[in-house]
PDB file of N, CA and C in Angstrom:
ATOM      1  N   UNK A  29      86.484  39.858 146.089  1.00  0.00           N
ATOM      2  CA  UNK A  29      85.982  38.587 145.599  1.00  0.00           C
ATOM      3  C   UNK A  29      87.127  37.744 145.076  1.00  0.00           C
ATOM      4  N   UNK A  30      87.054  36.707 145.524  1.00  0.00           N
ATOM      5  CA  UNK A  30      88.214  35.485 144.907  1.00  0.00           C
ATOM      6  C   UNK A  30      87.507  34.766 143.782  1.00  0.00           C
ATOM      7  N   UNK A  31      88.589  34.563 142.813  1.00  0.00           N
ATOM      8  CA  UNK A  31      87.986  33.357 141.803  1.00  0.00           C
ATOM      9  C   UNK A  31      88.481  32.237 142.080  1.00  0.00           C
ATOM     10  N   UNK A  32      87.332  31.365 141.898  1.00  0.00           N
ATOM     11  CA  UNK A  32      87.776  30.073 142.348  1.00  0.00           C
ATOM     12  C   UNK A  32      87.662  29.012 140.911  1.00  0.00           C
ATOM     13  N   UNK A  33      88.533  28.198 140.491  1.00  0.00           N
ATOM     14  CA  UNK A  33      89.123  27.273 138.958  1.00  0.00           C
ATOM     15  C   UNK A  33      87.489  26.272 139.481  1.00  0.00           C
ATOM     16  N   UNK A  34      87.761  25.860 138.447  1.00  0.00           N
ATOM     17  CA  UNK A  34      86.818  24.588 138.568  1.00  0.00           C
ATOM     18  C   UNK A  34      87.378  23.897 137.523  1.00  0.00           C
ATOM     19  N   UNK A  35      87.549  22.651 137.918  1.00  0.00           N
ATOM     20  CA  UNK A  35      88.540  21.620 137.357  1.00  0.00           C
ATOM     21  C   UNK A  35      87.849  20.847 136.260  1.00  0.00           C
ATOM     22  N   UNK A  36      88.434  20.603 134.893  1.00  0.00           N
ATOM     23  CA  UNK A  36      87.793  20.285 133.750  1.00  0.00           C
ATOM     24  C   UNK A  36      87.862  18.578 133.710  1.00  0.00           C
ATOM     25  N   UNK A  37      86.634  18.083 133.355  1.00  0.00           N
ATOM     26  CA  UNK A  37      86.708  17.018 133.603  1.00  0.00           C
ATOM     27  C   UNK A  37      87.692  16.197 132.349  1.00  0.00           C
ATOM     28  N   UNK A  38      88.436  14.639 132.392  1.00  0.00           N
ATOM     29  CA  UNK A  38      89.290  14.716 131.326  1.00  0.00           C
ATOM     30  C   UNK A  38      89.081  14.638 129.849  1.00  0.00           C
ATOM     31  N   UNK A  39      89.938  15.194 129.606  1.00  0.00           N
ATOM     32  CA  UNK A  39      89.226  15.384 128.251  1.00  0.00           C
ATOM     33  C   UNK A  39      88.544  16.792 127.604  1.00  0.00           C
ATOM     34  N   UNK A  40      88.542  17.735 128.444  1.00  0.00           N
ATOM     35  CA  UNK A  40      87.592  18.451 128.330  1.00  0.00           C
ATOM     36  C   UNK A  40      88.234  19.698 127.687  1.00  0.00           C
ATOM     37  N   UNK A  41      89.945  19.807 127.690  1.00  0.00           N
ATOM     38  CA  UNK A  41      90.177  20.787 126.941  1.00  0.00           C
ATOM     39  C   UNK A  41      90.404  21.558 126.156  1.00  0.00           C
ATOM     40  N   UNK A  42      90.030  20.906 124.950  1.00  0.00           N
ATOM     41  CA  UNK A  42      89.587  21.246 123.606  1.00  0.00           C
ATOM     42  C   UNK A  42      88.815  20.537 123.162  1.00  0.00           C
ATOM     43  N   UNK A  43      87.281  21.716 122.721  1.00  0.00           N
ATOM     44  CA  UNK A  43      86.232  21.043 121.967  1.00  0.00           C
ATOM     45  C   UNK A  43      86.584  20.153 120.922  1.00  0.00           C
ATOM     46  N   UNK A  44      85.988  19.039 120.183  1.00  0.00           N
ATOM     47  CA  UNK A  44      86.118  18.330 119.470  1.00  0.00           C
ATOM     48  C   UNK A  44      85.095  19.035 118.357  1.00  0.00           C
ATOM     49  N   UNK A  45      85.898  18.078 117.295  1.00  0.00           N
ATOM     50  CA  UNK A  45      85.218  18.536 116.191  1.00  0.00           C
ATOM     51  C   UNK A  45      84.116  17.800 115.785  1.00  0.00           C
ATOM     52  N   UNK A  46      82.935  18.457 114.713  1.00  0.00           N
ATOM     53  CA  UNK A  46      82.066  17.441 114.304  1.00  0.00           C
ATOM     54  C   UNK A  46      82.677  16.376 113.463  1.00  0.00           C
ATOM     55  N   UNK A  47      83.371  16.175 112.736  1.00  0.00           N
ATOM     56  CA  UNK A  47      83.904  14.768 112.181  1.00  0.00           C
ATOM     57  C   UNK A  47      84.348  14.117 112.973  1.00  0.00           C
ATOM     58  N   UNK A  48      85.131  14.192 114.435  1.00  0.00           N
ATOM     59  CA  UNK A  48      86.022  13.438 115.151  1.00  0.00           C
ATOM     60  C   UNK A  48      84.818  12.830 116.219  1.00  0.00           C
ATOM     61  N   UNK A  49      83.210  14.007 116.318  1.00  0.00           N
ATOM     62  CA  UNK A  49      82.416  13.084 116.923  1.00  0.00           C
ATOM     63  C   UNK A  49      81.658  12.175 116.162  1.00  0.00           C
ATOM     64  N   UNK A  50      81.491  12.245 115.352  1.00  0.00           N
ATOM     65  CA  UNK A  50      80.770  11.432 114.024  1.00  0.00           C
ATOM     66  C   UNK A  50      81.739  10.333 113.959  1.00  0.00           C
ATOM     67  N   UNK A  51      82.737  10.177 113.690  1.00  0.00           N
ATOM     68  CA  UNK A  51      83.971   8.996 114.234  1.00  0.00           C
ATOM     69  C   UNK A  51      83.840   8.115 115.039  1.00  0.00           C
ATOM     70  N   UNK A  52      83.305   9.033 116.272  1.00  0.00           N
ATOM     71  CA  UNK A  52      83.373   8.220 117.048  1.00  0.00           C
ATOM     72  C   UNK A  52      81.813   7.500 117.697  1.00  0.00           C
ATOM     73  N   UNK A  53      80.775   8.022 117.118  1.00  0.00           N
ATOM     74  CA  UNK A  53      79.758   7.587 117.363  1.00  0.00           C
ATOM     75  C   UNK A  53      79.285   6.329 116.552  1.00  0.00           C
ATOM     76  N   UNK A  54      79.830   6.618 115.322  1.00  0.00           N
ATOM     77  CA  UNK A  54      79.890   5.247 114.482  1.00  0.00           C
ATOM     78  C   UNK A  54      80.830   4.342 114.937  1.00  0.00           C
ATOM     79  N   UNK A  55      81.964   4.424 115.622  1.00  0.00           N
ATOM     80  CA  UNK A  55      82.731   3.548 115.878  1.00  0.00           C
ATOM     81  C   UNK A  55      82.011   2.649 117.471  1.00  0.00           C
ATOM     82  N   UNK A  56      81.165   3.529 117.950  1.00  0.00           N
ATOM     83  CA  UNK A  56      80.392   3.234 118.829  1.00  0.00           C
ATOM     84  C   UNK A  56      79.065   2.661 118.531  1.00  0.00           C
ATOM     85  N   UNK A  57      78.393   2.675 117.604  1.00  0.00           N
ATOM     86  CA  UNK A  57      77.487   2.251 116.772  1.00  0.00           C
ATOM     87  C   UNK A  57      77.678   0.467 116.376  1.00  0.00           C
ATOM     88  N   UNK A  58      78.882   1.186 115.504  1.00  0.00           N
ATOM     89  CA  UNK A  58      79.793  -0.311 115.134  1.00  0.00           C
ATOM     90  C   UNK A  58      80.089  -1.631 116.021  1.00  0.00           C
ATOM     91  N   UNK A  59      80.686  -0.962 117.499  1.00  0.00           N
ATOM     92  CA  UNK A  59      80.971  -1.969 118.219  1.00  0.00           C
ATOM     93  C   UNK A  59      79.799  -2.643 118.946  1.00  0.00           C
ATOM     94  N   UNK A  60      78.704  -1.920 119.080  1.00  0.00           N
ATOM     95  CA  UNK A  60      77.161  -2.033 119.878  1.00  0.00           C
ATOM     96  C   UNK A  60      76.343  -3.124 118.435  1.00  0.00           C
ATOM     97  N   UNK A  61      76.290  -2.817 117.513  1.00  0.00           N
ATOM     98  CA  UNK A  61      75.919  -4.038 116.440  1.00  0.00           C
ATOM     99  C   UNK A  61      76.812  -4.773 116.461  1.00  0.00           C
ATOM    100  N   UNK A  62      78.067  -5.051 116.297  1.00  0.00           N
ATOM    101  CA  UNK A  62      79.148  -6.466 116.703  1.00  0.00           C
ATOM    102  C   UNK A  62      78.637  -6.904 117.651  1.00  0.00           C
ATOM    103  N   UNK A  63      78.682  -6.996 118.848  1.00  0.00           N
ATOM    104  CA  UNK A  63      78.126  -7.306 119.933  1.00  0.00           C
ATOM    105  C   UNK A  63      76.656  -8.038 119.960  1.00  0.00           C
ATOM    106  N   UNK A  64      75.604  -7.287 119.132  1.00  0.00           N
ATOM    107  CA  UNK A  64      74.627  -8.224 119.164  1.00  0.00           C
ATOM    108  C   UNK A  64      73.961  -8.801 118.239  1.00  0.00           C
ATOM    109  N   UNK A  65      75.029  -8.551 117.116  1.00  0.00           N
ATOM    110  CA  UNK A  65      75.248 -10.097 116.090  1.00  0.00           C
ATOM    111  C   UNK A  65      75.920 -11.050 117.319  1.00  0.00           C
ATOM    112  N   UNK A  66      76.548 -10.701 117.991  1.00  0.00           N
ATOM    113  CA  UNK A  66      77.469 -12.035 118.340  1.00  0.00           C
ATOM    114  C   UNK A  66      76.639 -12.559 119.030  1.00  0.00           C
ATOM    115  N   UNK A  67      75.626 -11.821 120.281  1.00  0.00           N
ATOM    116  CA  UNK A  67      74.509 -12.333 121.018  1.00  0.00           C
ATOM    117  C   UNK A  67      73.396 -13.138 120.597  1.00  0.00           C
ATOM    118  N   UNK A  68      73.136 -13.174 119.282  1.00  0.00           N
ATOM    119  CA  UNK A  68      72.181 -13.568 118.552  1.00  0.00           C
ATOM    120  C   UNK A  68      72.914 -14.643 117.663  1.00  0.00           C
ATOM    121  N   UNK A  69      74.263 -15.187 117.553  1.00  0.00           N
ATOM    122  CA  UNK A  69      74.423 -16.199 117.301  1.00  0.00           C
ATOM    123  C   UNK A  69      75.266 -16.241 116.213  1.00  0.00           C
ATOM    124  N   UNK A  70      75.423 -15.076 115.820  1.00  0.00           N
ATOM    125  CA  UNK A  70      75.990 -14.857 114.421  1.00  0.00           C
ATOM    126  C   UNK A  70      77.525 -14.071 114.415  1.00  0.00           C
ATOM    127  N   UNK A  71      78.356 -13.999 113.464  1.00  0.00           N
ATOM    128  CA  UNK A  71      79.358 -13.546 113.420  1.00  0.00           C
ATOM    129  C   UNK A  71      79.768 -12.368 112.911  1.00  0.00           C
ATOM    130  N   UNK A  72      80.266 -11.139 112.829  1.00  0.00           N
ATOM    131  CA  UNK A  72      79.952  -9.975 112.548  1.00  0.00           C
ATOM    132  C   UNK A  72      80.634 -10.310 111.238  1.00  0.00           C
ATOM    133  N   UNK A  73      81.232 -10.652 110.565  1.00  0.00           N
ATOM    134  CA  UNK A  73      81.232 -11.237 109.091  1.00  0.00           C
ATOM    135  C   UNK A  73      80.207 -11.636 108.338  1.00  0.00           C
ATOM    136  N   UNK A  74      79.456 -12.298 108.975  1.00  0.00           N
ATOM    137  CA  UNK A  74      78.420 -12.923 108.160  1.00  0.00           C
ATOM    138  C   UNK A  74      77.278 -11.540 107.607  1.00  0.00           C
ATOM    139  N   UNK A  75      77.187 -10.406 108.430  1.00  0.00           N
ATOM    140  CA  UNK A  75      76.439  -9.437 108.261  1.00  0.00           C
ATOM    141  C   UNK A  75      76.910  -8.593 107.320  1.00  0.00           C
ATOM    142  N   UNK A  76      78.485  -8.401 107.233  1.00  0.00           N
ATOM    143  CA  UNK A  76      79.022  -7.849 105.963  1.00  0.00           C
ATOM    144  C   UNK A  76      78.645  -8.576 104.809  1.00  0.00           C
ATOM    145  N   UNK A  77      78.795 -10.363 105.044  1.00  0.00           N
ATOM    146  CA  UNK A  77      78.520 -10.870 103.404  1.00  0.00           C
ATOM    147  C   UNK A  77      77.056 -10.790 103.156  1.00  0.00           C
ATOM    148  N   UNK A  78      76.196 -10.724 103.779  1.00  0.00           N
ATOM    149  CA  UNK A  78      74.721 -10.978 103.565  1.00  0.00           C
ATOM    150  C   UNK A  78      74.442  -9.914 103.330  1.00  0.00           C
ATOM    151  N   UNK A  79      74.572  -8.527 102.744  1.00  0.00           N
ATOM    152  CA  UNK A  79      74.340  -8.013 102.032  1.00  0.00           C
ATOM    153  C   UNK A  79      75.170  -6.954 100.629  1.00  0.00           C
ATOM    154  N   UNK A  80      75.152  -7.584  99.686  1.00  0.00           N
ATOM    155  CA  UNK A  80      76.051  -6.745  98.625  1.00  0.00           C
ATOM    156  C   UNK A  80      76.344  -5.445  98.671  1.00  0.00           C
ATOM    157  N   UNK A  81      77.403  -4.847  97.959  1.00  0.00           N
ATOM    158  CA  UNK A  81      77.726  -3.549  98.406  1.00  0.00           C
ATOM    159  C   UNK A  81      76.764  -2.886  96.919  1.00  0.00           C
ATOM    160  N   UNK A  82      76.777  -1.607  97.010  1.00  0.00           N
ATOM    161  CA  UNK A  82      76.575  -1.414  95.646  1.00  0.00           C
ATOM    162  C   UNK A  82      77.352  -1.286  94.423  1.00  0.00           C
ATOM    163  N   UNK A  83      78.763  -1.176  94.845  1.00  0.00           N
ATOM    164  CA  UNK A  83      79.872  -1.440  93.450  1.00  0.00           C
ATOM    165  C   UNK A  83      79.442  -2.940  93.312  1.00  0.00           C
ATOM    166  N   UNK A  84      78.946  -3.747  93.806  1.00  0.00           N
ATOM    167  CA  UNK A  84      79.223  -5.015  93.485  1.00  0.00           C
ATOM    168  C   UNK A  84      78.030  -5.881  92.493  1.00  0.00           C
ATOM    169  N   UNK A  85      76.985  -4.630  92.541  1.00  0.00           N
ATOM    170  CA  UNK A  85      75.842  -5.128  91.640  1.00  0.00           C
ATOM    171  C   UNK A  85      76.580  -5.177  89.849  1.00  0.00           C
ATOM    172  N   UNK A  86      75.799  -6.148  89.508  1.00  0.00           N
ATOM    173  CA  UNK A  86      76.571  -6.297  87.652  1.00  0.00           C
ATOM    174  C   UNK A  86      74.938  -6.360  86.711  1.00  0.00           C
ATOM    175  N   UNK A  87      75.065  -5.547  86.300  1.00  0.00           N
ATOM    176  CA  UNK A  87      74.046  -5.222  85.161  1.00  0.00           C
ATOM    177  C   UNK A  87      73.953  -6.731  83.582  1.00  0.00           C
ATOM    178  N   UNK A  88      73.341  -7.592  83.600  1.00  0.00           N
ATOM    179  CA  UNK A  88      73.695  -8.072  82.346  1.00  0.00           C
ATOM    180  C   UNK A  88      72.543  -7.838  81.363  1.00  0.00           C
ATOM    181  N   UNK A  89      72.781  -7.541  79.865  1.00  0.00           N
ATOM    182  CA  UNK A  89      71.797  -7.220  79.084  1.00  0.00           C
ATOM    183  C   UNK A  89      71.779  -8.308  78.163  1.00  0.00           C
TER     184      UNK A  89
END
């Protein structure tokens, strides 16, 4: 019996890690909402300012 290779597609030769896919699914996430803020008229800035972060809330008594 012969063994025969089967050729790895690119990329394929070392598993990735779960943080480096989480990286990259948000970075894929990220660019797919840029995109349709921009389709819808808006600027992907404007979606950062329109909503506060939570360090940025101020308590006054």
């Amino acid at each position: 019996m012969s063994e025969e290779t089967v050729p790895l597609p690119a990329g394929a030769g070392q598993p990735k890690g779960l943080l480096q896919q989480m990286e990259e699914l948000m970075a894929a996430l990220n660019a797919d909402l840029s995109d349709a803020l921009i389709e819808a008229g808006l600027s992907p800035s404007d979606a950062k300012d329109s909503h506060p972060r939570s360090d940025e809330f101020t308590t006054e008594i």
